[in-house]
Amino acid sequence: MSSPRPGPQDSDLLRACRREPVRRTPVWFMRQAGRSLPEYRRVREGVGMLESCMRPDLVTEITLQPVRRHGVDAAIFFSDIVVPLKAVGVDLDIRPGVGPVVERPFRTWEDLDRLPALEPDHVPYVTEAVRSLVGELGATPLIGFAGAPFTLASYLVEGGPSRNHEATKAMMWGAPDLWHALLERLAGISAAFLRVQVEAGASAVQLFDSWAGALGAADYARSVAPHSARVLAEVGGLGVPRIHFGVGTGELLRLMGEAGADVVGVDFRVPLDEAARRVGPDRALQGNLDPAVVFAPWEAVEAQVRAVLDAARGLPGHVFNLGHGVLPTSDPDVLTRVVELVHELTEGGPAVPVTGRTAEPALPGGARPGVPGSR
Ligand SMILES: Cc1c2[nH]c(c1CCC(=O)O)Cc1[nH]c(c(CCC(=O)O)c1C)Cc1[nH]c(c(CCC(=O)O)c1C)Cc1[nH]c(c(C)c1CCC(=O)O)C2
């Protein structure tokens, strides 16, 4: 009897998400597919960002590029958080060096009419690209993603990128009924976008609430978390792990886990052992090398990678990543070396002692003082 070839389900990424033992710590990078790669810039020449997201041949190629080059443990689907909004008819563009720009910002009840539900027929190119990718990737898992309702709302209400999110917050506090109606629509669109990707073969999903860190915990809990929870609950029924990430969310980590994540993404501001105390033992963590670290000399990069792995020791599940996306001017060769180093240092399981730290006595069995649950 021939046993089936191991697939993504057996990969270290999915094992870590499920808090099962891994062969070595899985690693991938947010924004690994994109501007830091010369081969990306070549295939994007003369093709607009949104247009490239609608061409399955380009999506497939760009998604595979970092997997080939870096040997990462997962692919992230090449698209953008605003693609589903564009697909249902919102008049928006992604401007180079700026980001998503919405022609007419959303401010009134009438504006909700411009946000119909997302149907799979709106994004046939997503289904086609995911199917082709899953074939090409074999045992390497594909991570699907969507923007969370708050982060999407920020682009729609502000009309583009925003430092202070003032119009968004004004609606949240000043017109709560409209706010909740808007976030409900967006939750439906996010969930539908994730469902399309999972039904076509994605093995895990990440919900990006990149700008949630602009909110205090009380506002997040009251005005945002219930909508993200709905997205995560709908995907939960599809049986794939859910990663929930935001920037500057140190004060929100517990709430982001409780919203229904299997894995909480941590930015570079909170060390993973402290993040684990905030999140609790029932979820894995993803993170959290500062994306600027790759600009330092290699010795410093290596020390920072070791520090992340050290802080992650004893966690029930750890997916190594940056604390935010790859910066466009990063040297791709340094990223490849980071992948190799994480693999080398965690070969045989991440509990292997990390050498080269300033002397901190190891306890019998490899446990370290001060790290609860460390082995
Ligand atoms: C906030 C957000 C957006 N898009 C996304 C987020 C959440 C992640 C995060 O917090 O960084 C998510 C995203 N955007 C893109 C991906 C592809 C997959 C990957 O991570 O490699 C993913 C996962 C491609 C992209 N999305 C974008 C690019 C650059 C476009 C280009 O190459 O011209 C890429 C590769 C454009 C975009 N789209 C957005 C921004 C802020 C930008 C950058 C604007 C700029 O500085 O040029 C909105």
Coordinates of C-alpha atoms and ligand atoms in Angstrom, one line a residue:
M1 CA 0.0 0.0 0.0
S2 CA 1.6 3.3 -1.0
S3 CA 1.2 6.1 1.5
P4 CA 0.2 9.5 0.2
R5 CA 2.9 12.1 -0.4
P6 CA 3.1 14.5 2.6
G7 CA 1.1 17.6 1.8
P8 CA 0.8 21.0 3.4
Q9 CA -1.1 19.5 6.4
D10 CA 2.1 17.9 7.5
S11 CA 4.3 21.0 7.1
D12 CA 6.0 22.7 9.9
L13 CA 4.0 25.9 9.3
L14 CA 0.7 24.1 9.9
R15 CA 2.1 22.1 12.8
A16 CA 3.3 25.3 14.5
C17 CA -0.1 26.9 14.0
R18 CA -1.8 23.8 15.5
R19 CA 0.8 23.9 18.4
E20 CA 2.2 20.5 17.5
P21 CA 5.9 19.6 17.5
V22 CA 7.9 20.8 14.5
R23 CA 11.1 19.6 12.7
R24 CA 12.4 23.1 12.8
T25 CA 10.8 26.5 13.3
P26 CA 8.9 27.5 10.2
V27 CA 9.7 31.0 8.7
W28 CA 8.0 33.2 6.1
F29 CA 8.0 37.0 5.7
M30 CA 5.1 39.4 5.4
R31 CA 5.5 41.2 2.1
Q32 CA 8.0 38.6 0.9
A33 CA 6.4 38.8 -2.5
G34 CA 7.1 42.2 -3.8
R35 CA 9.4 45.1 -4.3
S36 CA 12.6 43.9 -2.5
L37 CA 13.0 41.3 -5.3
P38 CA 14.5 42.3 -8.7
E39 CA 12.6 39.4 -10.4
Y40 CA 9.4 41.0 -9.0
R41 CA 10.2 44.4 -10.4
R42 CA 11.0 42.8 -13.8
V43 CA 7.6 41.0 -14.2
R44 CA 5.7 44.1 -12.9
E45 CA 7.3 46.4 -15.5
G46 CA 4.5 48.4 -17.2
V47 CA 1.8 46.5 -15.2
G48 CA -0.3 48.4 -12.6
M49 CA -0.5 46.9 -9.1
L50 CA -4.2 46.1 -9.3
E51 CA -3.9 44.8 -12.8
S52 CA -1.2 42.4 -11.7
C53 CA -3.5 41.1 -8.9
M54 CA -6.1 40.2 -11.6
R55 CA -3.8 38.2 -13.8
P56 CA -3.5 34.6 -12.6
D57 CA -0.2 34.0 -14.5
L58 CA 1.5 37.0 -12.8
V59 CA 0.0 36.2 -9.4
T60 CA 1.3 32.7 -9.6
E61 CA 4.8 33.7 -10.6
I62 CA 5.1 36.5 -8.0
T63 CA 3.8 34.3 -5.2
L64 CA 6.4 31.6 -6.1
Q65 CA 9.3 34.0 -6.4
P66 CA 10.2 34.3 -2.7
V67 CA 9.6 30.6 -2.1
R68 CA 12.2 29.7 -4.8
R69 CA 14.7 32.3 -3.7
H70 CA 14.5 32.2 0.1
G71 CA 13.3 28.7 0.8
V72 CA 10.6 30.0 3.1
D73 CA 8.2 27.5 4.7
A74 CA 5.1 29.1 3.2
A75 CA 3.9 31.2 0.3
I76 CA 1.7 34.2 0.8
F77 CA -0.9 34.8 -1.9
F78 CA 0.1 37.8 -4.0
S79 CA -2.8 40.3 -3.9
D80 CA -3.8 43.3 -1.8
I81 CA -6.3 43.9 1.0
V82 CA -8.2 46.3 -1.2
V83 CA -8.6 43.8 -4.1
P84 CA -12.0 42.6 -2.9
L85 CA -13.3 46.2 -2.5
K86 CA -12.2 46.9 -6.1
A87 CA -13.9 43.7 -7.2
V88 CA -17.3 44.7 -5.8
G89 CA -17.0 48.1 -7.6
V90 CA -15.4 50.5 -5.2
D91 CA -13.6 53.2 -7.2
L92 CA -10.0 52.9 -5.9
D93 CA -6.5 52.6 -7.1
I94 CA -3.1 51.6 -5.5
R95 CA -0.7 54.4 -6.2
P96 CA 3.1 53.5 -6.2
G97 CA 4.7 54.8 -3.0
V98 CA 1.4 55.9 -1.6
G99 CA -0.9 52.9 -1.2
P100 CA -4.7 52.5 -1.7
V101 CA -6.5 55.7 -2.7
V102 CA -10.3 55.8 -2.7
E103 CA -11.9 58.3 -5.2
R104 CA -14.9 59.2 -3.0
P105 CA -14.4 58.5 0.7
F106 CA -17.2 56.7 2.6
R107 CA -19.0 59.0 5.1
T108 CA -22.8 58.5 4.9
W109 CA -25.5 55.8 4.9
E110 CA -25.8 56.2 1.1
D111 CA -22.2 55.2 0.7
L112 CA -23.1 51.7 2.0
D113 CA -24.9 51.2 -1.3
R114 CA -21.5 51.1 -2.9
L115 CA -20.5 48.0 -0.9
P116 CA -22.4 45.0 -2.1
A117 CA -21.6 41.5 -0.9
L118 CA -18.6 39.8 -2.5
E119 CA -19.5 36.7 -4.5
P120 CA -16.9 34.2 -5.9
D121 CA -17.8 35.4 -9.4
H122 CA -16.4 38.8 -8.5
V123 CA -12.9 37.3 -8.2
P124 CA -12.5 34.4 -10.7
Y125 CA -8.8 35.3 -11.1
V126 CA -8.3 34.6 -7.4
T127 CA -9.8 31.1 -7.6
E128 CA -7.8 30.4 -10.7
A129 CA -4.5 31.6 -9.3
V130 CA -4.9 29.8 -6.0
R131 CA -5.6 26.5 -7.8
S132 CA -2.6 26.8 -10.0
L133 CA -0.4 27.7 -7.0
V134 CA -1.5 24.8 -4.9
G135 CA -0.5 22.5 -7.8
E136 CA 2.9 24.2 -8.1
L137 CA 3.6 24.4 -4.4
G138 CA 3.2 20.8 -3.5
A139 CA 3.8 20.3 0.2
T140 CA 4.5 24.0 0.8
P141 CA 1.4 25.7 2.3
L142 CA -0.2 28.7 0.7
I143 CA -1.4 31.4 3.1
G144 CA -4.5 33.3 2.0
F145 CA -5.2 36.7 3.5
A146 CA -7.7 39.5 3.8
G147 CA -7.8 43.0 5.4
A148 CA -9.7 43.1 8.7
P149 CA -12.8 45.4 8.8
F150 CA -11.1 48.2 10.8
T151 CA -8.1 48.5 8.5
L152 CA -10.3 48.4 5.4
A153 CA -12.7 51.0 6.9
S154 CA -9.8 53.3 7.5
Y155 CA -8.9 53.4 3.8
L156 CA -12.5 53.8 2.8
V157 CA -13.4 56.5 5.3
E158 CA -10.1 58.5 5.0
G159 CA -9.9 58.0 1.3
G160 CA -6.3 56.8 1.5
P161 CA -3.5 56.1 3.9
S162 CA -3.8 58.1 7.2
R163 CA -1.5 58.8 10.1
N164 CA -4.2 59.6 12.6
H165 CA -7.3 57.9 11.3
E166 CA -9.3 61.0 12.4
A167 CA -12.3 60.7 10.1
T168 CA -12.5 57.0 10.8
K169 CA -12.5 57.5 14.6
A170 CA -14.9 60.3 14.3
M171 CA -17.4 58.0 12.6
M172 CA -16.7 55.3 15.2
W173 CA -17.5 57.6 18.1
G174 CA -19.9 60.0 16.4
A175 CA -22.1 57.7 14.2
P176 CA -21.9 54.3 15.9
D177 CA -24.9 52.8 14.0
L178 CA -23.3 53.7 10.6
W179 CA -19.9 52.5 11.8
H180 CA -21.2 49.1 12.8
A181 CA -23.2 48.8 9.6
L182 CA -20.0 49.6 7.6
L183 CA -17.9 47.2 9.6
E184 CA -20.5 44.5 9.2
R185 CA -20.4 44.9 5.4
L186 CA -16.7 44.8 5.4
A187 CA -16.6 41.7 7.6
G188 CA -18.8 39.9 5.1
I189 CA -16.5 40.9 2.3
S190 CA -13.3 39.8 4.2
A191 CA -14.9 36.5 5.1
A192 CA -16.0 35.9 1.6
F193 CA -12.6 36.7 0.2
L194 CA -10.9 34.3 2.6
R195 CA -13.5 31.6 1.8
V196 CA -12.7 31.8 -1.9
Q197 CA -9.0 31.3 -1.2
V198 CA -9.5 28.4 1.2
E199 CA -12.0 26.7 -1.0
A200 CA -9.6 26.9 -3.9
G201 CA -6.8 25.3 -1.7
A202 CA -5.2 27.8 0.6
S203 CA -4.0 26.0 3.8
A204 CA -4.0 28.9 6.3
V205 CA -5.2 32.5 6.4
Q206 CA -4.0 35.7 7.9
L207 CA -6.3 38.5 8.8
F208 CA -4.4 41.8 8.5
D209 CA -5.6 44.5 10.9
S210 CA -2.5 46.5 10.2
W211 CA -3.8 49.8 11.7
A212 CA -5.7 48.4 14.8
G213 CA -2.8 49.6 16.9
A214 CA -4.2 53.1 16.5
L215 CA -7.0 52.2 18.9
G216 CA -7.1 51.9 22.7
A217 CA -8.2 48.5 24.1
A218 CA -11.7 49.7 25.1
D219 CA -12.5 51.1 21.7
Y220 CA -11.0 48.0 20.0
A221 CA -13.1 45.7 22.1
R222 CA -16.3 47.6 21.7
S223 CA -16.2 48.8 18.1
V224 CA -13.9 46.5 16.1
A225 CA -13.2 43.1 17.7
P226 CA -16.8 41.8 17.2
H227 CA -16.5 42.3 13.5
S228 CA -13.1 40.7 13.2
A229 CA -14.4 37.9 15.4
R230 CA -17.2 37.3 12.8
V231 CA -14.6 37.0 10.0
L232 CA -12.5 34.6 12.0
A233 CA -15.5 32.5 13.1
E234 CA -16.7 32.1 9.5
V235 CA -13.3 30.9 8.4
G236 CA -13.0 28.7 11.5
G237 CA -15.7 26.6 10.0
L238 CA -13.4 25.8 7.0
G239 CA -10.9 24.1 9.2
V240 CA -7.7 26.1 8.4
P241 CA -5.5 27.9 11.0
R242 CA -6.2 31.6 11.3
I243 CA -3.4 34.1 12.0
H244 CA -4.4 37.6 13.3
F245 CA -1.9 40.4 12.9
G246 CA -1.7 44.1 13.5
V247 CA 1.0 46.7 14.1
G248 CA 1.5 48.5 17.4
T249 CA -1.0 46.1 19.0
G250 CA 0.9 45.3 22.2
E251 CA -2.1 46.4 24.3
L252 CA -4.5 44.5 22.1
L253 CA -2.8 41.1 21.8
R254 CA -5.1 39.3 24.3
L255 CA -8.2 40.7 22.6
M256 CA -6.9 39.8 19.1
G257 CA -6.4 36.2 20.2
E258 CA -9.8 36.1 21.8
A259 CA -11.4 37.3 18.6
G260 CA -10.8 33.8 17.4
A261 CA -7.2 33.4 16.2
D262 CA -5.2 30.3 16.3
V263 CA -2.0 32.3 15.9
V264 CA -1.5 35.9 17.1
G265 CA 1.0 37.9 15.0
V266 CA 3.2 40.1 17.1
D267 CA 5.0 43.2 15.8
F268 CA 8.6 44.0 16.8
R269 CA 7.7 46.1 19.9
V270 CA 6.8 43.3 22.3
P271 CA 9.2 40.4 22.9
L272 CA 7.6 37.1 22.2
D273 CA 7.9 35.8 25.8
E274 CA 6.0 38.9 27.0
A275 CA 3.5 38.5 24.1
A276 CA 2.9 34.9 25.3
R277 CA 2.1 36.1 28.8
R278 CA -0.5 38.6 27.3
V279 CA -2.0 36.1 24.8
G280 CA -2.1 33.0 27.0
P281 CA -1.2 29.4 26.3
D282 CA -4.0 28.5 23.9
R283 CA -2.6 30.1 20.8
A284 CA 0.6 30.1 18.8
L285 CA 2.6 33.3 18.1
Q286 CA 4.1 34.7 14.9
G287 CA 6.9 37.1 14.7
N288 CA 8.8 39.3 15.3
L289 CA 12.2 40.4 13.9
D290 CA 12.2 44.1 13.3
P291 CA 12.2 44.5 9.5
A292 CA 14.9 47.2 9.7
V293 CA 17.3 44.7 11.3
V294 CA 18.3 43.4 7.8
F295 CA 20.0 46.8 7.2
A296 CA 22.5 46.1 10.0
P297 CA 25.8 44.2 9.7
W298 CA 25.3 40.4 9.6
E299 CA 26.6 39.9 13.2
A300 CA 23.9 42.2 14.4
V301 CA 21.3 40.5 12.3
E302 CA 22.3 37.2 13.7
A303 CA 22.1 38.4 17.3
Q304 CA 18.6 39.8 16.7
V305 CA 17.5 36.5 15.1
R306 CA 18.8 34.6 18.1
A307 CA 17.1 37.0 20.5
V308 CA 13.7 36.3 18.8
L309 CA 14.3 32.5 18.9
D310 CA 15.4 32.8 22.5
A311 CA 12.2 34.7 23.5
A312 CA 10.2 32.1 21.6
R313 CA 11.7 29.1 23.4
G314 CA 9.0 27.1 25.2
L315 CA 6.1 28.6 23.3
P316 CA 3.5 26.1 22.3
G317 CA 3.9 27.2 18.7
H318 CA 6.1 29.7 17.0
V319 CA 6.1 30.9 13.3
F320 CA 9.1 33.0 12.7
N321 CA 8.4 36.2 10.7
L322 CA 9.2 39.9 10.7
G323 CA 7.4 42.2 13.0
H324 CA 5.9 43.9 9.9
G325 CA 6.4 43.6 6.1
V326 CA 9.7 43.4 4.3
L327 CA 10.9 47.0 3.6
P328 CA 11.2 47.6 -0.1
T329 CA 15.0 48.4 -0.1
S330 CA 15.9 45.3 1.9
D331 CA 18.7 43.2 0.5
P332 CA 17.0 39.9 -0.5
D333 CA 20.3 37.9 0.2
V334 CA 20.1 38.9 3.9
L335 CA 16.5 37.6 4.0
T336 CA 17.7 34.3 2.6
R337 CA 20.4 34.1 5.2
V338 CA 17.8 34.8 7.9
V339 CA 15.7 31.8 6.7
E340 CA 18.8 29.6 6.7
L341 CA 19.9 30.7 10.2
V342 CA 16.4 30.1 11.7
H343 CA 16.3 26.6 10.2
E344 CA 19.9 25.8 11.3
L345 CA 19.3 27.0 14.9
T346 CA 16.1 25.1 15.3
E347 CA 16.9 21.9 13.5
G348 CA 15.5 19.0 15.5
G349 CA 13.0 21.2 17.2
P350 CA 13.1 24.8 18.5
A351 CA 13.9 23.7 22.1
V352 CA 17.6 23.2 21.1
P353 CA 19.7 25.6 23.2
V354 CA 20.7 28.7 21.4
T355 CA 24.4 29.5 21.7
G356 CA 26.2 32.8 21.7
R357 CA 24.1 34.6 24.3
T358 CA 25.7 36.6 27.0
A359 CA 26.0 34.1 29.8
E360 CA 22.7 33.2 31.3
P361 CA 22.9 29.9 33.1
A362 CA 20.9 27.1 31.5
L363 CA 18.9 25.0 33.9
P364 CA 18.8 21.2 33.7
G365 CA 16.7 20.0 30.8
G366 CA 17.5 23.2 28.9
A367 CA 15.0 25.3 30.9
R368 CA 15.9 29.0 31.4
P369 CA 15.1 31.1 34.4
G370 CA 12.5 33.7 34.0
V371 CA 10.8 32.1 31.0
P372 CA 7.6 30.4 32.1
G373 CA 7.0 27.1 30.4
S374 CA 10.5 27.2 28.8
R375 CA 12.1 23.9 28.2
Ligands
LIG1 C1 -2.1 47.8 4.8 C2 -2.0 46.8 3.7 C3 -2.1 47.1 2.3 N1 -1.9 45.9 1.6 C4 -1.6 44.9 2.6 C5 -1.7 45.4 3.8 C6 -1.5 44.7 5.1 C7 -0.1 44.4 5.4 C8 0.7 45.5 6.0 O1 0.4 46.0 7.0 O2 1.7 45.8 5.3 C9 -1.4 43.4 2.3 C10 -0.6 43.0 1.2 N2 -0.2 43.8 0.1 C11 0.5 43.0 -0.8 C12 0.6 41.7 -0.2 C13 1.2 40.5 -1.0 C14 1.8 39.4 -0.4 C15 3.0 39.6 0.4 O3 2.8 39.9 1.6 O4 4.1 39.5 -0.1 C16 -0.1 41.7 1.0 C17 -0.3 40.6 2.0 C18 1.1 43.4 -2.0 C19 1.4 44.8 -2.3 N3 0.6 45.9 -2.0 C20 1.3 47.0 -2.4 C21 2.5 46.7 -3.0 C22 3.5 47.6 -3.6 C23 3.0 48.0 -5.0 C24 4.0 48.0 -6.0 O5 4.9 47.1 -6.1 O6 4.0 48.9 -6.9 C25 2.6 45.3 -2.9 C26 3.7 44.4 -3.4 C27 0.7 48.4 -2.4 C28 0.1 48.7 -1.0 N4 -1.1 48.3 -0.5 C29 -1.2 48.7 0.8 C30 -0.1 49.5 1.1 C31 0.2 50.2 2.4 C32 0.8 49.4 0.0 C33 2.2 50.0 -0.1 C34 2.2 51.4 -0.7 C35 3.6 51.7 -1.2 O7 4.4 52.1 -0.3 O8 3.9 51.6 -2.4 C36 -2.4 48.4 1.6

